[in-house]
Amino acid sequence: MSTAEQQPDNPAPSTPDALLGPADVRELAAALGVRPTKQKGQNFVIDANTVRRIVRTAEVRPDDVVVEVGPGLGSLTLALLEAADRVVAVEIDDILAAALPATIEARMPVKKDRFALVHSDAMLVTELPGPAPTALVANLPYNVAVPVLLTMLDRFPSIERTLVMVQAEVADRLAAEPGNKVYGVPSVKANWYAHVKRAGAIGRKVFWPAPNVDSGLVSLVRRTEPIRTSASKEEVFAVVDAAFAQRRKTLRAALAGWAGSAAGAEAALVAAGVSPQARGESLTVEEFAAIAEHKPAPERPAL
């Protein structure tokens, strides 16, 4: 178990520094009339020790431009501003987005000019203000964690390092290796962009309201060299989706629709050096790319 995982997750009392403690979070939420909702996946971190631990684990540097998705009331945002050069926060909630700049100015005025807010759904963001982001650090809502993560990695290739806090089950899936029973679509697609690993566990007591599940930290370090393949990302992901849509079937059967026939799937698999009897959960992202390179050309109907 890592040092990060051994550290206690019991909420610390509110401290007089700039970060938000339990009383601060509740007072701020009450003043804004905010009630965390399950629909939006809102669970606010109320422990300053936890957000500082996240920033340390993310290895945020003084020259980093960090993008944060779902800043909420600003608990993690303030900790990121302590360590980074700039922070860009993407918030979809109208009330939270309107309040966050005032919170930054009140609690960390020297950094207010190093903070920018994007009031939008992260899935719709195609550009960010200021210098290109170098890191992504976020407490992602459980219901949209994987699509938001993959979208941000795809749209902002300057992001070198990522640390996200997600539901423990999602963390396990993202960091799973081939052969693991939870290895699947999120695992392969995350590996297309980055080297992925578990980076710690987070207990339930540091959140308000306390969720019904544990959380985990996932570290993603961008590949310095992309996967070597002549297939596009879309072509590779199409194979991945097909393989896991029927994960109990052999790849010969699971990829029949993708290839046009079971025989076509077998030919592509053999050409890629993959056993037609294998299953998707045993393949690396490189092997999926090799299969994509050998997709059979569609048969032309006879005249």
PDB file of C-alpha atoms in Angstrom:
ATOM      1  CA  MET A   1       0.000   0.000   0.000  1.00  0.00           C
ATOM      2  CA  SER A   2       1.326   3.419  -0.928  1.00  0.00           C
ATOM      3  CA  THR A   3       2.018   6.207   1.539  1.00  0.00           C
ATOM      4  CA  ALA A   4      -0.919   8.113   0.053  1.00  0.00           C
ATOM      5  CA  GLU A   5      -3.259   5.235   0.779  1.00  0.00           C
ATOM      6  CA  GLN A   6      -2.070   4.954   4.402  1.00  0.00           C
ATOM      7  CA  GLN A   7      -2.874   8.535   5.299  1.00  0.00           C
ATOM      8  CA  PRO A   8      -6.089   9.022   7.321  1.00  0.00           C
ATOM      9  CA  ASP A   9      -9.143  10.431   5.616  1.00  0.00           C
ATOM     10  CA  ASN A  10     -10.886  11.763   8.712  1.00  0.00           C
ATOM     11  CA  PRO A  11     -11.907  15.379   8.203  1.00  0.00           C
ATOM     12  CA  ALA A  12      -9.589  17.831   9.920  1.00  0.00           C
ATOM     13  CA  PRO A  13     -11.046  20.771  11.830  1.00  0.00           C
ATOM     14  CA  SER A  14     -11.444  23.977   9.859  1.00  0.00           C
ATOM     15  CA  THR A  15      -8.089  25.735   9.662  1.00  0.00           C
ATOM     16  CA  PRO A  16      -7.497  29.486   9.588  1.00  0.00           C
ATOM     17  CA  ASP A  17      -5.722  29.284   6.228  1.00  0.00           C
ATOM     18  CA  ALA A  18      -7.191  29.951   2.797  1.00  0.00           C
ATOM     19  CA  LEU A  19      -8.567  26.443   2.249  1.00  0.00           C
ATOM     20  CA  LEU A  20     -12.124  25.425   2.990  1.00  0.00           C
ATOM     21  CA  GLY A  21     -12.923  23.307   6.036  1.00  0.00           C
ATOM     22  CA  PRO A  22     -16.196  21.543   6.938  1.00  0.00           C
ATOM     23  CA  ALA A  23     -17.824  24.629   8.496  1.00  0.00           C
ATOM     24  CA  ASP A  24     -16.685  26.848   5.598  1.00  0.00           C
ATOM     25  CA  VAL A  25     -18.175  24.508   2.996  1.00  0.00           C
ATOM     26  CA  ARG A  26     -21.527  24.261   4.764  1.00  0.00           C
ATOM     27  CA  GLU A  27     -21.709  28.018   5.381  1.00  0.00           C
ATOM     28  CA  LEU A  28     -20.866  28.785   1.761  1.00  0.00           C
ATOM     29  CA  ALA A  29     -23.429  26.280   0.495  1.00  0.00           C
ATOM     30  CA  ALA A  30     -26.096  27.696   2.828  1.00  0.00           C
ATOM     31  CA  ALA A  31     -25.363  31.252   1.708  1.00  0.00           C
ATOM     32  CA  LEU A  32     -25.762  30.195  -1.923  1.00  0.00           C
ATOM     33  CA  GLY A  33     -28.836  28.070  -1.252  1.00  0.00           C
ATOM     34  CA  VAL A  34     -26.971  25.069  -2.636  1.00  0.00           C
ATOM     35  CA  ARG A  35     -28.053  21.565  -1.734  1.00  0.00           C
ATOM     36  CA  PRO A  36     -25.781  18.863  -3.208  1.00  0.00           C
ATOM     37  CA  THR A  37     -27.761  16.594  -5.514  1.00  0.00           C
ATOM     38  CA  LYS A  38     -27.227  12.992  -6.558  1.00  0.00           C
ATOM     39  CA  GLN A  39     -28.474  13.916 -10.031  1.00  0.00           C
ATOM     40  CA  LYS A  40     -25.420  16.132 -10.567  1.00  0.00           C
ATOM     41  CA  GLY A  41     -23.116  13.770  -8.720  1.00  0.00           C
ATOM     42  CA  GLN A  42     -22.244  16.502  -6.221  1.00  0.00           C
ATOM     43  CA  ASN A  43     -20.198  15.488  -3.199  1.00  0.00           C
ATOM     44  CA  PHE A  44     -18.132  18.387  -1.888  1.00  0.00           C
ATOM     45  CA  VAL A  45     -14.744  17.738  -0.261  1.00  0.00           C
ATOM     46  CA  ILE A  46     -14.713  19.273   3.218  1.00  0.00           C
ATOM     47  CA  ASP A  47     -11.200  18.343   4.346  1.00  0.00           C
ATOM     48  CA  ALA A  48      -8.220  20.625   3.620  1.00  0.00           C
ATOM     49  CA  ASN A  49      -5.765  17.791   4.285  1.00  0.00           C
ATOM     50  CA  THR A  50      -7.371  15.711   1.547  1.00  0.00           C
ATOM     51  CA  VAL A  51      -7.212  18.385  -1.154  1.00  0.00           C
ATOM     52  CA  ARG A  52      -3.571  19.123  -0.309  1.00  0.00           C
ATOM     53  CA  ARG A  53      -2.866  15.410  -0.526  1.00  0.00           C
ATOM     54  CA  ILE A  54      -4.501  15.304  -3.966  1.00  0.00           C
ATOM     55  CA  VAL A  55      -2.333  18.216  -5.144  1.00  0.00           C
ATOM     56  CA  ARG A  56       0.805  16.477  -3.827  1.00  0.00           C
ATOM     57  CA  THR A  57      -0.131  13.191  -5.457  1.00  0.00           C
ATOM     58  CA  ALA A  58      -0.779  15.023  -8.739  1.00  0.00           C
ATOM     59  CA  GLU A  59       2.770  16.448  -8.468  1.00  0.00           C
ATOM     60  CA  VAL A  60       1.511  19.915  -9.371  1.00  0.00           C
ATOM     61  CA  ARG A  61       4.467  22.198 -10.119  1.00  0.00           C
ATOM     62  CA  PRO A  62       4.826  25.979  -9.763  1.00  0.00           C
ATOM     63  CA  ASP A  63       4.863  26.370 -13.560  1.00  0.00           C
ATOM     64  CA  ASP A  64       1.785  24.210 -14.208  1.00  0.00           C
ATOM     65  CA  VAL A  65      -1.392  25.436 -15.852  1.00  0.00           C
ATOM     66  CA  VAL A  66      -4.020  23.177 -14.295  1.00  0.00           C
ATOM     67  CA  VAL A  67      -7.504  22.597 -15.635  1.00  0.00           C
ATOM     68  CA  GLU A  68     -10.074  21.459 -13.074  1.00  0.00           C
ATOM     69  CA  VAL A  69     -13.455  20.025 -14.029  1.00  0.00           C
ATOM     70  CA  GLY A  70     -16.319  20.412 -11.572  1.00  0.00           C
ATOM     71  CA  PRO A  71     -14.724  22.722  -8.982  1.00  0.00           C
ATOM     72  CA  GLY A  72     -17.945  22.996  -6.987  1.00  0.00           C
ATOM     73  CA  LEU A  73     -17.490  25.361  -4.049  1.00  0.00           C
ATOM     74  CA  GLY A  74     -13.725  25.617  -4.634  1.00  0.00           C
ATOM     75  CA  SER A  75     -12.128  23.266  -2.080  1.00  0.00           C
ATOM     76  CA  LEU A  76      -9.679  21.702  -4.532  1.00  0.00           C
ATOM     77  CA  THR A  77      -9.417  24.886  -6.617  1.00  0.00           C
ATOM     78  CA  LEU A  78      -7.859  26.803  -3.723  1.00  0.00           C
ATOM     79  CA  ALA A  79      -5.342  24.028  -3.050  1.00  0.00           C
ATOM     80  CA  LEU A  80      -4.398  23.956  -6.735  1.00  0.00           C
ATOM     81  CA  LEU A  81      -3.914  27.727  -6.783  1.00  0.00           C
ATOM     82  CA  GLU A  82      -1.507  27.392  -3.842  1.00  0.00           C
ATOM     83  CA  ALA A  83       0.743  25.115  -5.891  1.00  0.00           C
ATOM     84  CA  ALA A  84       0.256  25.925  -9.603  1.00  0.00           C
ATOM     85  CA  ASP A  85       0.960  28.934 -11.792  1.00  0.00           C
ATOM     86  CA  ARG A  86      -2.610  29.109 -13.116  1.00  0.00           C
ATOM     87  CA  VAL A  87      -5.898  27.254 -12.689  1.00  0.00           C
ATOM     88  CA  VAL A  88      -8.760  27.105 -15.179  1.00  0.00           C
ATOM     89  CA  ALA A  89     -11.960  25.708 -13.693  1.00  0.00           C
ATOM     90  CA  VAL A  90     -14.801  24.308 -15.829  1.00  0.00           C
ATOM     91  CA  GLU A  91     -18.152  24.406 -14.009  1.00  0.00           C
ATOM     92  CA  ILE A  92     -21.587  23.590 -15.448  1.00  0.00           C
ATOM     93  CA  ASP A  93     -23.723  24.644 -12.461  1.00  0.00           C
ATOM     94  CA  ASP A  94     -24.998  28.231 -12.773  1.00  0.00           C
ATOM     95  CA  ILE A  95     -24.933  29.073  -9.058  1.00  0.00           C
ATOM     96  CA  LEU A  96     -21.550  27.485  -8.353  1.00  0.00           C
ATOM     97  CA  ALA A  97     -19.973  29.073 -11.437  1.00  0.00           C
ATOM     98  CA  ALA A  98     -21.221  32.524 -10.421  1.00  0.00           C
ATOM     99  CA  ALA A  99     -19.914  32.198  -6.854  1.00  0.00           C
ATOM    100  CA  LEU A 100     -16.469  30.689  -7.407  1.00  0.00           C
ATOM    101  CA  PRO A 101     -14.552  33.833  -8.526  1.00  0.00           C
ATOM    102  CA  ALA A 102     -15.741  35.662  -5.391  1.00  0.00           C
ATOM    103  CA  THR A 103     -14.585  32.770  -3.200  1.00  0.00           C
ATOM    104  CA  ILE A 104     -11.130  32.866  -4.808  1.00  0.00           C
ATOM    105  CA  GLU A 105     -10.876  36.638  -4.355  1.00  0.00           C
ATOM    106  CA  ALA A 106     -11.990  36.469  -0.728  1.00  0.00           C
ATOM    107  CA  ARG A 107      -9.763  33.588   0.373  1.00  0.00           C
ATOM    108  CA  MET A 108      -6.746  33.893  -1.943  1.00  0.00           C
ATOM    109  CA  PRO A 109      -6.715  37.435  -3.372  1.00  0.00           C
ATOM    110  CA  VAL A 110      -3.059  37.277  -4.461  1.00  0.00           C
ATOM    111  CA  LYS A 111      -3.987  34.514  -6.901  1.00  0.00           C
ATOM    112  CA  LYS A 112      -7.237  35.907  -8.293  1.00  0.00           C
ATOM    113  CA  ASP A 113      -5.531  36.975 -11.533  1.00  0.00           C
ATOM    114  CA  ARG A 114      -4.154  33.435 -11.907  1.00  0.00           C
ATOM    115  CA  PHE A 115      -7.651  31.952 -11.972  1.00  0.00           C
ATOM    116  CA  ALA A 116     -10.077  31.660 -14.872  1.00  0.00           C
ATOM    117  CA  LEU A 117     -13.578  30.226 -14.965  1.00  0.00           C
ATOM    118  CA  VAL A 118     -15.256  28.515 -17.906  1.00  0.00           C
ATOM    119  CA  HIS A 119     -19.012  28.251 -17.296  1.00  0.00           C
ATOM    120  CA  SER A 120     -19.868  25.258 -19.459  1.00  0.00           C
ATOM    121  CA  ASP A 121     -20.422  21.542 -19.703  1.00  0.00           C
ATOM    122  CA  ALA A 122     -16.929  20.010 -19.907  1.00  0.00           C
ATOM    123  CA  MET A 123     -18.124  17.754 -22.725  1.00  0.00           C
ATOM    124  CA  LEU A 124     -18.739  20.859 -24.849  1.00  0.00           C
ATOM    125  CA  VAL A 125     -15.509  22.731 -24.120  1.00  0.00           C
ATOM    126  CA  THR A 126     -13.199  22.901 -27.134  1.00  0.00           C
ATOM    127  CA  GLU A 127     -10.844  25.651 -25.997  1.00  0.00           C
ATOM    128  CA  LEU A 128      -9.622  27.147 -22.743  1.00  0.00           C
ATOM    129  CA  PRO A 129      -8.505  30.692 -21.918  1.00  0.00           C
ATOM    130  CA  GLY A 130      -4.838  31.516 -21.400  1.00  0.00           C
ATOM    131  CA  PRO A 131      -1.805  29.255 -21.849  1.00  0.00           C
ATOM    132  CA  ALA A 132      -2.334  25.617 -22.827  1.00  0.00           C
ATOM    133  CA  PRO A 133      -3.039  23.379 -19.816  1.00  0.00           C
ATOM    134  CA  THR A 134      -0.255  21.070 -18.656  1.00  0.00           C
ATOM    135  CA  ALA A 135      -2.210  19.146 -16.029  1.00  0.00           C
ATOM    136  CA  LEU A 136      -5.753  18.018 -15.280  1.00  0.00           C
ATOM    137  CA  VAL A 137      -6.760  17.552 -11.640  1.00  0.00           C
ATOM    138  CA  ALA A 138     -10.387  16.980 -10.739  1.00  0.00           C
ATOM    139  CA  ASN A 139     -12.937  15.399  -8.453  1.00  0.00           C
ATOM    140  CA  LEU A 140     -15.126  14.065 -11.235  1.00  0.00           C
ATOM    141  CA  PRO A 141     -18.860  13.428 -10.808  1.00  0.00           C
ATOM    142  CA  TYR A 142     -19.388   9.683 -10.708  1.00  0.00           C
ATOM    143  CA  ASN A 143     -22.009   9.597 -13.466  1.00  0.00           C
ATOM    144  CA  VAL A 144     -19.848  11.268 -16.151  1.00  0.00           C
ATOM    145  CA  ALA A 145     -16.296  10.542 -15.002  1.00  0.00           C
ATOM    146  CA  VAL A 146     -15.086   8.361 -17.876  1.00  0.00           C
ATOM    147  CA  PRO A 147     -16.493  10.347 -20.833  1.00  0.00           C
ATOM    148  CA  VAL A 148     -15.305  13.652 -19.329  1.00  0.00           C
ATOM    149  CA  LEU A 149     -11.810  12.276 -18.698  1.00  0.00           C
ATOM    150  CA  LEU A 150     -11.429  10.797 -22.189  1.00  0.00           C
ATOM    151  CA  THR A 151     -12.844  13.932 -23.835  1.00  0.00           C
ATOM    152  CA  MET A 152     -10.421  16.242 -22.009  1.00  0.00           C
ATOM    153  CA  LEU A 153      -7.426  14.041 -22.851  1.00  0.00           C
ATOM    154  CA  ASP A 154      -8.482  13.971 -26.499  1.00  0.00           C
ATOM    155  CA  ARG A 155      -9.171  17.684 -26.923  1.00  0.00           C
ATOM    156  CA  PHE A 156      -6.214  19.013 -24.965  1.00  0.00           C
ATOM    157  CA  PRO A 157      -3.066  17.085 -25.958  1.00  0.00           C
ATOM    158  CA  SER A 158      -0.913  19.552 -23.983  1.00  0.00           C
ATOM    159  CA  ILE A 159      -2.156  17.910 -20.761  1.00  0.00           C
ATOM    160  CA  GLU A 160       0.849  15.850 -19.673  1.00  0.00           C
ATOM    161  CA  ARG A 161      -0.288  14.677 -16.238  1.00  0.00           C
ATOM    162  CA  THR A 162      -3.743  13.899 -14.916  1.00  0.00           C
ATOM    163  CA  LEU A 163      -5.002  12.953 -11.479  1.00  0.00           C
ATOM    164  CA  VAL A 164      -8.712  12.343 -11.033  1.00  0.00           C
ATOM    165  CA  MET A 165     -10.748  11.320  -8.041  1.00  0.00           C
ATOM    166  CA  VAL A 166     -13.519   8.965  -9.090  1.00  0.00           C
ATOM    167  CA  GLN A 167     -15.686   6.210  -7.654  1.00  0.00           C
ATOM    168  CA  ALA A 168     -13.409   3.353  -6.511  1.00  0.00           C
ATOM    169  CA  GLU A 169     -15.017   0.950  -8.979  1.00  0.00           C
ATOM    170  CA  VAL A 170     -14.347   3.367 -11.853  1.00  0.00           C
ATOM    171  CA  ALA A 171     -10.775   3.841 -10.652  1.00  0.00           C
ATOM    172  CA  ASP A 172     -10.262   0.075 -10.737  1.00  0.00           C
ATOM    173  CA  ARG A 173     -11.615  -0.138 -14.283  1.00  0.00           C
ATOM    174  CA  LEU A 174      -9.488   2.712 -15.576  1.00  0.00           C
ATOM    175  CA  ALA A 175      -6.297   1.295 -14.083  1.00  0.00           C
ATOM    176  CA  ALA A 176      -6.987  -2.388 -14.873  1.00  0.00           C
ATOM    177  CA  GLU A 177      -4.504  -4.330 -16.979  1.00  0.00           C
ATOM    178  CA  PRO A 178      -5.268  -7.013 -19.596  1.00  0.00           C
ATOM    179  CA  GLY A 179      -6.498 -10.208 -17.981  1.00  0.00           C
ATOM    180  CA  ASN A 180      -8.146  -8.432 -15.059  1.00  0.00           C
ATOM    181  CA  LYS A 181     -11.886  -9.161 -14.781  1.00  0.00           C
ATOM    182  CA  VAL A 182     -12.729  -5.427 -14.709  1.00  0.00           C
ATOM    183  CA  TYR A 183     -10.509  -4.608 -17.699  1.00  0.00           C
ATOM    184  CA  GLY A 184     -12.717  -3.137 -20.403  1.00  0.00           C
ATOM    185  CA  VAL A 185     -13.496  -0.189 -22.650  1.00  0.00           C
ATOM    186  CA  PRO A 186     -12.410   2.542 -20.162  1.00  0.00           C
ATOM    187  CA  SER A 187      -9.132   0.713 -19.491  1.00  0.00           C
ATOM    188  CA  VAL A 188      -8.184   0.392 -23.168  1.00  0.00           C
ATOM    189  CA  LYS A 189      -9.249   3.896 -24.201  1.00  0.00           C
ATOM    190  CA  ALA A 190      -7.432   5.522 -21.279  1.00  0.00           C
ATOM    191  CA  ASN A 191      -4.326   3.552 -22.258  1.00  0.00           C
ATOM    192  CA  TRP A 192      -4.545   4.941 -25.775  1.00  0.00           C
ATOM    193  CA  TYR A 193      -3.654   8.341 -24.325  1.00  0.00           C
ATOM    194  CA  ALA A 194      -1.646   7.612 -21.226  1.00  0.00           C
ATOM    195  CA  HIS A 195       0.067   5.260 -18.803  1.00  0.00           C
ATOM    196  CA  VAL A 196      -2.551   4.658 -16.111  1.00  0.00           C
ATOM    197  CA  LYS A 197      -2.230   3.563 -12.488  1.00  0.00           C
ATOM    198  CA  ARG A 198      -4.100   3.673  -9.186  1.00  0.00           C
ATOM    199  CA  ALA A 199      -2.705   6.436  -6.987  1.00  0.00           C
ATOM    200  CA  GLY A 200      -4.516   6.035  -3.683  1.00  0.00           C
ATOM    201  CA  ALA A 201      -7.836   5.603  -1.925  1.00  0.00           C
ATOM    202  CA  ILE A 202     -10.170   8.227  -0.475  1.00  0.00           C
ATOM    203  CA  GLY A 203     -12.631   7.487   2.327  1.00  0.00           C
ATOM    204  CA  ARG A 204     -16.218   8.650   2.499  1.00  0.00           C
ATOM    205  CA  LYS A 205     -15.960  10.941   5.536  1.00  0.00           C
ATOM    206  CA  VAL A 206     -14.095  13.718   3.719  1.00  0.00           C
ATOM    207  CA  PHE A 207     -17.169  14.461   1.576  1.00  0.00           C
ATOM    208  CA  TRP A 208     -20.394  16.300   2.233  1.00  0.00           C
ATOM    209  CA  PRO A 209     -22.734  14.629   1.831  1.00  0.00           C
ATOM    210  CA  ALA A 210     -20.880  11.375   2.431  1.00  0.00           C
ATOM    211  CA  PRO A 211     -21.337   9.144  -0.645  1.00  0.00           C
ATOM    212  CA  ASN A 212     -22.440   5.527  -0.447  1.00  0.00           C
ATOM    213  CA  VAL A 213     -19.240   4.368  -2.162  1.00  0.00           C
ATOM    214  CA  ASP A 214     -15.515   4.770  -1.662  1.00  0.00           C
ATOM    215  CA  SER A 215     -13.422   6.871  -4.011  1.00  0.00           C
ATOM    216  CA  GLY A 216     -10.053   6.333  -5.633  1.00  0.00           C
ATOM    217  CA  LEU A 217      -7.318   8.404  -7.236  1.00  0.00           C
ATOM    218  CA  VAL A 218      -6.154   7.562 -10.748  1.00  0.00           C
ATOM    219  CA  SER A 219      -2.937   8.900 -12.249  1.00  0.00           C
ATOM    220  CA  LEU A 220      -2.554   9.210 -16.032  1.00  0.00           C
ATOM    221  CA  VAL A 221       0.750  10.257 -17.571  1.00  0.00           C
ATOM    222  CA  ARG A 222       0.489  11.155 -21.261  1.00  0.00           C
ATOM    223  CA  ARG A 223       2.403   8.854 -23.586  1.00  0.00           C
ATOM    224  CA  THR A 224       5.491  10.628 -24.884  1.00  0.00           C
ATOM    225  CA  GLU A 225       5.079   8.637 -28.105  1.00  0.00           C
ATOM    226  CA  PRO A 226       1.584   7.810 -29.412  1.00  0.00           C
ATOM    227  CA  ILE A 227       0.608   4.218 -30.138  1.00  0.00           C
ATOM    228  CA  ARG A 228       2.400   3.245 -33.344  1.00  0.00           C
ATOM    229  CA  THR A 229      -0.335   2.357 -35.793  1.00  0.00           C
ATOM    230  CA  SER A 230      -1.643   3.369 -39.202  1.00  0.00           C
ATOM    231  CA  ALA A 231      -5.209   3.122 -37.854  1.00  0.00           C
ATOM    232  CA  SER A 232      -6.958   6.226 -36.535  1.00  0.00           C
ATOM    233  CA  LYS A 233      -8.178   6.568 -32.963  1.00  0.00           C
ATOM    234  CA  GLU A 234     -11.756   6.199 -34.212  1.00  0.00           C
ATOM    235  CA  GLU A 235     -10.903   2.978 -36.053  1.00  0.00           C
ATOM    236  CA  VAL A 236      -9.181   1.503 -32.993  1.00  0.00           C
ATOM    237  CA  PHE A 237     -11.986   2.521 -30.642  1.00  0.00           C
ATOM    238  CA  ALA A 238     -14.535   0.902 -32.978  1.00  0.00           C
ATOM    239  CA  VAL A 239     -12.744  -2.430 -32.500  1.00  0.00           C
ATOM    240  CA  VAL A 240     -12.614  -1.914 -28.733  1.00  0.00           C
ATOM    241  CA  ASP A 241     -16.328  -1.127 -28.531  1.00  0.00           C
ATOM    242  CA  ALA A 242     -17.211  -4.180 -30.634  1.00  0.00           C
ATOM    243  CA  ALA A 243     -14.977  -6.508 -28.643  1.00  0.00           C
ATOM    244  CA  PHE A 244     -16.474  -5.580 -25.282  1.00  0.00           C
ATOM    245  CA  ALA A 245     -20.088  -5.255 -26.429  1.00  0.00           C
ATOM    246  CA  GLN A 246     -20.157  -9.058 -26.249  1.00  0.00           C
ATOM    247  CA  ARG A 247     -17.239  -9.670 -23.927  1.00  0.00           C
ATOM    248  CA  ARG A 248     -18.124 -13.306 -23.192  1.00  0.00           C
ATOM    249  CA  LYS A 249     -17.774 -14.221 -26.844  1.00  0.00           C
ATOM    250  CA  THR A 250     -14.545 -15.011 -28.611  1.00  0.00           C
ATOM    251  CA  LEU A 251     -13.187 -12.189 -30.730  1.00  0.00           C
ATOM    252  CA  ARG A 252     -14.030 -14.153 -33.877  1.00  0.00           C
ATOM    253  CA  ALA A 253     -17.695 -13.927 -32.909  1.00  0.00           C
ATOM    254  CA  ALA A 254     -17.640 -10.535 -31.157  1.00  0.00           C
ATOM    255  CA  LEU A 255     -15.999  -8.788 -34.125  1.00  0.00           C
ATOM    256  CA  ALA A 256     -18.153 -10.415 -36.804  1.00  0.00           C
ATOM    257  CA  GLY A 257     -20.383  -7.347 -37.132  1.00  0.00           C
ATOM    258  CA  TRP A 258     -17.397  -4.995 -37.236  1.00  0.00           C
ATOM    259  CA  ALA A 259     -15.635  -7.075 -39.907  1.00  0.00           C
ATOM    260  CA  GLY A 260     -18.716  -7.946 -41.955  1.00  0.00           C
ATOM    261  CA  SER A 261     -18.584 -11.640 -41.110  1.00  0.00           C
ATOM    262  CA  ALA A 262     -17.028 -14.088 -38.669  1.00  0.00           C
ATOM    263  CA  ALA A 263     -14.647 -15.214 -41.394  1.00  0.00           C
ATOM    264  CA  GLY A 264     -13.592 -11.609 -41.983  1.00  0.00           C
ATOM    265  CA  ALA A 265     -13.022 -11.139 -38.263  1.00  0.00           C
ATOM    266  CA  GLU A 266     -10.878 -14.261 -38.150  1.00  0.00           C
ATOM    267  CA  ALA A 267      -8.784 -13.065 -41.087  1.00  0.00           C
ATOM    268  CA  ALA A 268      -8.190  -9.689 -39.436  1.00  0.00           C
ATOM    269  CA  LEU A 269      -7.266 -11.325 -36.130  1.00  0.00           C
ATOM    270  CA  VAL A 270      -4.834 -13.773 -37.713  1.00  0.00           C
ATOM    271  CA  ALA A 271      -3.231 -10.964 -39.723  1.00  0.00           C
ATOM    272  CA  ALA A 272      -2.812  -8.978 -36.489  1.00  0.00           C
ATOM    273  CA  GLY A 273      -1.236 -11.944 -34.705  1.00  0.00           C
ATOM    274  CA  VAL A 274      -4.169 -12.377 -32.322  1.00  0.00           C
ATOM    275  CA  SER A 275      -5.898 -15.699 -31.646  1.00  0.00           C
ATOM    276  CA  PRO A 276      -9.490 -15.731 -32.984  1.00  0.00           C
ATOM    277  CA  GLN A 277     -10.412 -17.633 -29.805  1.00  0.00           C
ATOM    278  CA  ALA A 278      -9.121 -14.866 -27.512  1.00  0.00           C
ATOM    279  CA  ARG A 279     -11.433 -12.456 -25.743  1.00  0.00           C
ATOM    280  CA  GLY A 280     -11.211  -8.685 -25.585  1.00  0.00           C
ATOM    281  CA  GLU A 281     -10.230  -8.636 -21.913  1.00  0.00           C
ATOM    282  CA  SER A 282      -6.880 -10.256 -22.752  1.00  0.00           C
ATOM    283  CA  LEU A 283      -5.721  -7.719 -25.369  1.00  0.00           C
ATOM    284  CA  THR A 284      -3.495  -4.658 -25.030  1.00  0.00           C
ATOM    285  CA  VAL A 285      -4.328  -1.378 -26.740  1.00  0.00           C
ATOM    286  CA  GLU A 286      -1.513  -2.113 -29.212  1.00  0.00           C
ATOM    287  CA  GLU A 287      -3.189  -5.384 -30.196  1.00  0.00           C
ATOM    288  CA  PHE A 288      -6.516  -3.642 -30.728  1.00  0.00           C
ATOM    289  CA  ALA A 289      -4.705  -1.160 -32.971  1.00  0.00           C
ATOM    290  CA  ALA A 290      -3.168  -4.015 -34.963  1.00  0.00           C
ATOM    291  CA  ILE A 291      -6.606  -5.543 -35.513  1.00  0.00           C
ATOM    292  CA  ALA A 292      -7.977  -2.175 -36.672  1.00  0.00           C
ATOM    293  CA  GLU A 293      -5.219  -2.003 -39.290  1.00  0.00           C
ATOM    294  CA  HIS A 294      -6.461  -5.234 -40.854  1.00  0.00           C
ATOM    295  CA  LYS A 295     -10.186  -4.539 -41.098  1.00  0.00           C
ATOM    296  CA  PRO A 296     -11.478  -6.297 -44.253  1.00  0.00           C
ATOM    297  CA  ALA A 297     -12.644  -4.091 -47.077  1.00  0.00           C
ATOM    298  CA  PRO A 298     -16.425  -4.248 -47.458  1.00  0.00           C
ATOM    299  CA  GLU A 299     -17.560  -6.703 -50.086  1.00  0.00           C
ATOM    300  CA  ARG A 300     -19.113  -5.151 -53.151  1.00  0.00           C
ATOM    301  CA  PRO A 301     -22.492  -6.573 -54.116  1.00  0.00           C
ATOM    302  CA  ALA A 302     -22.441  -8.690 -57.261  1.00  0.00           C
ATOM    303  CA  LEU A 303     -23.736  -6.945 -60.369  1.00  0.00           C
TER     304      LEU A 303
END
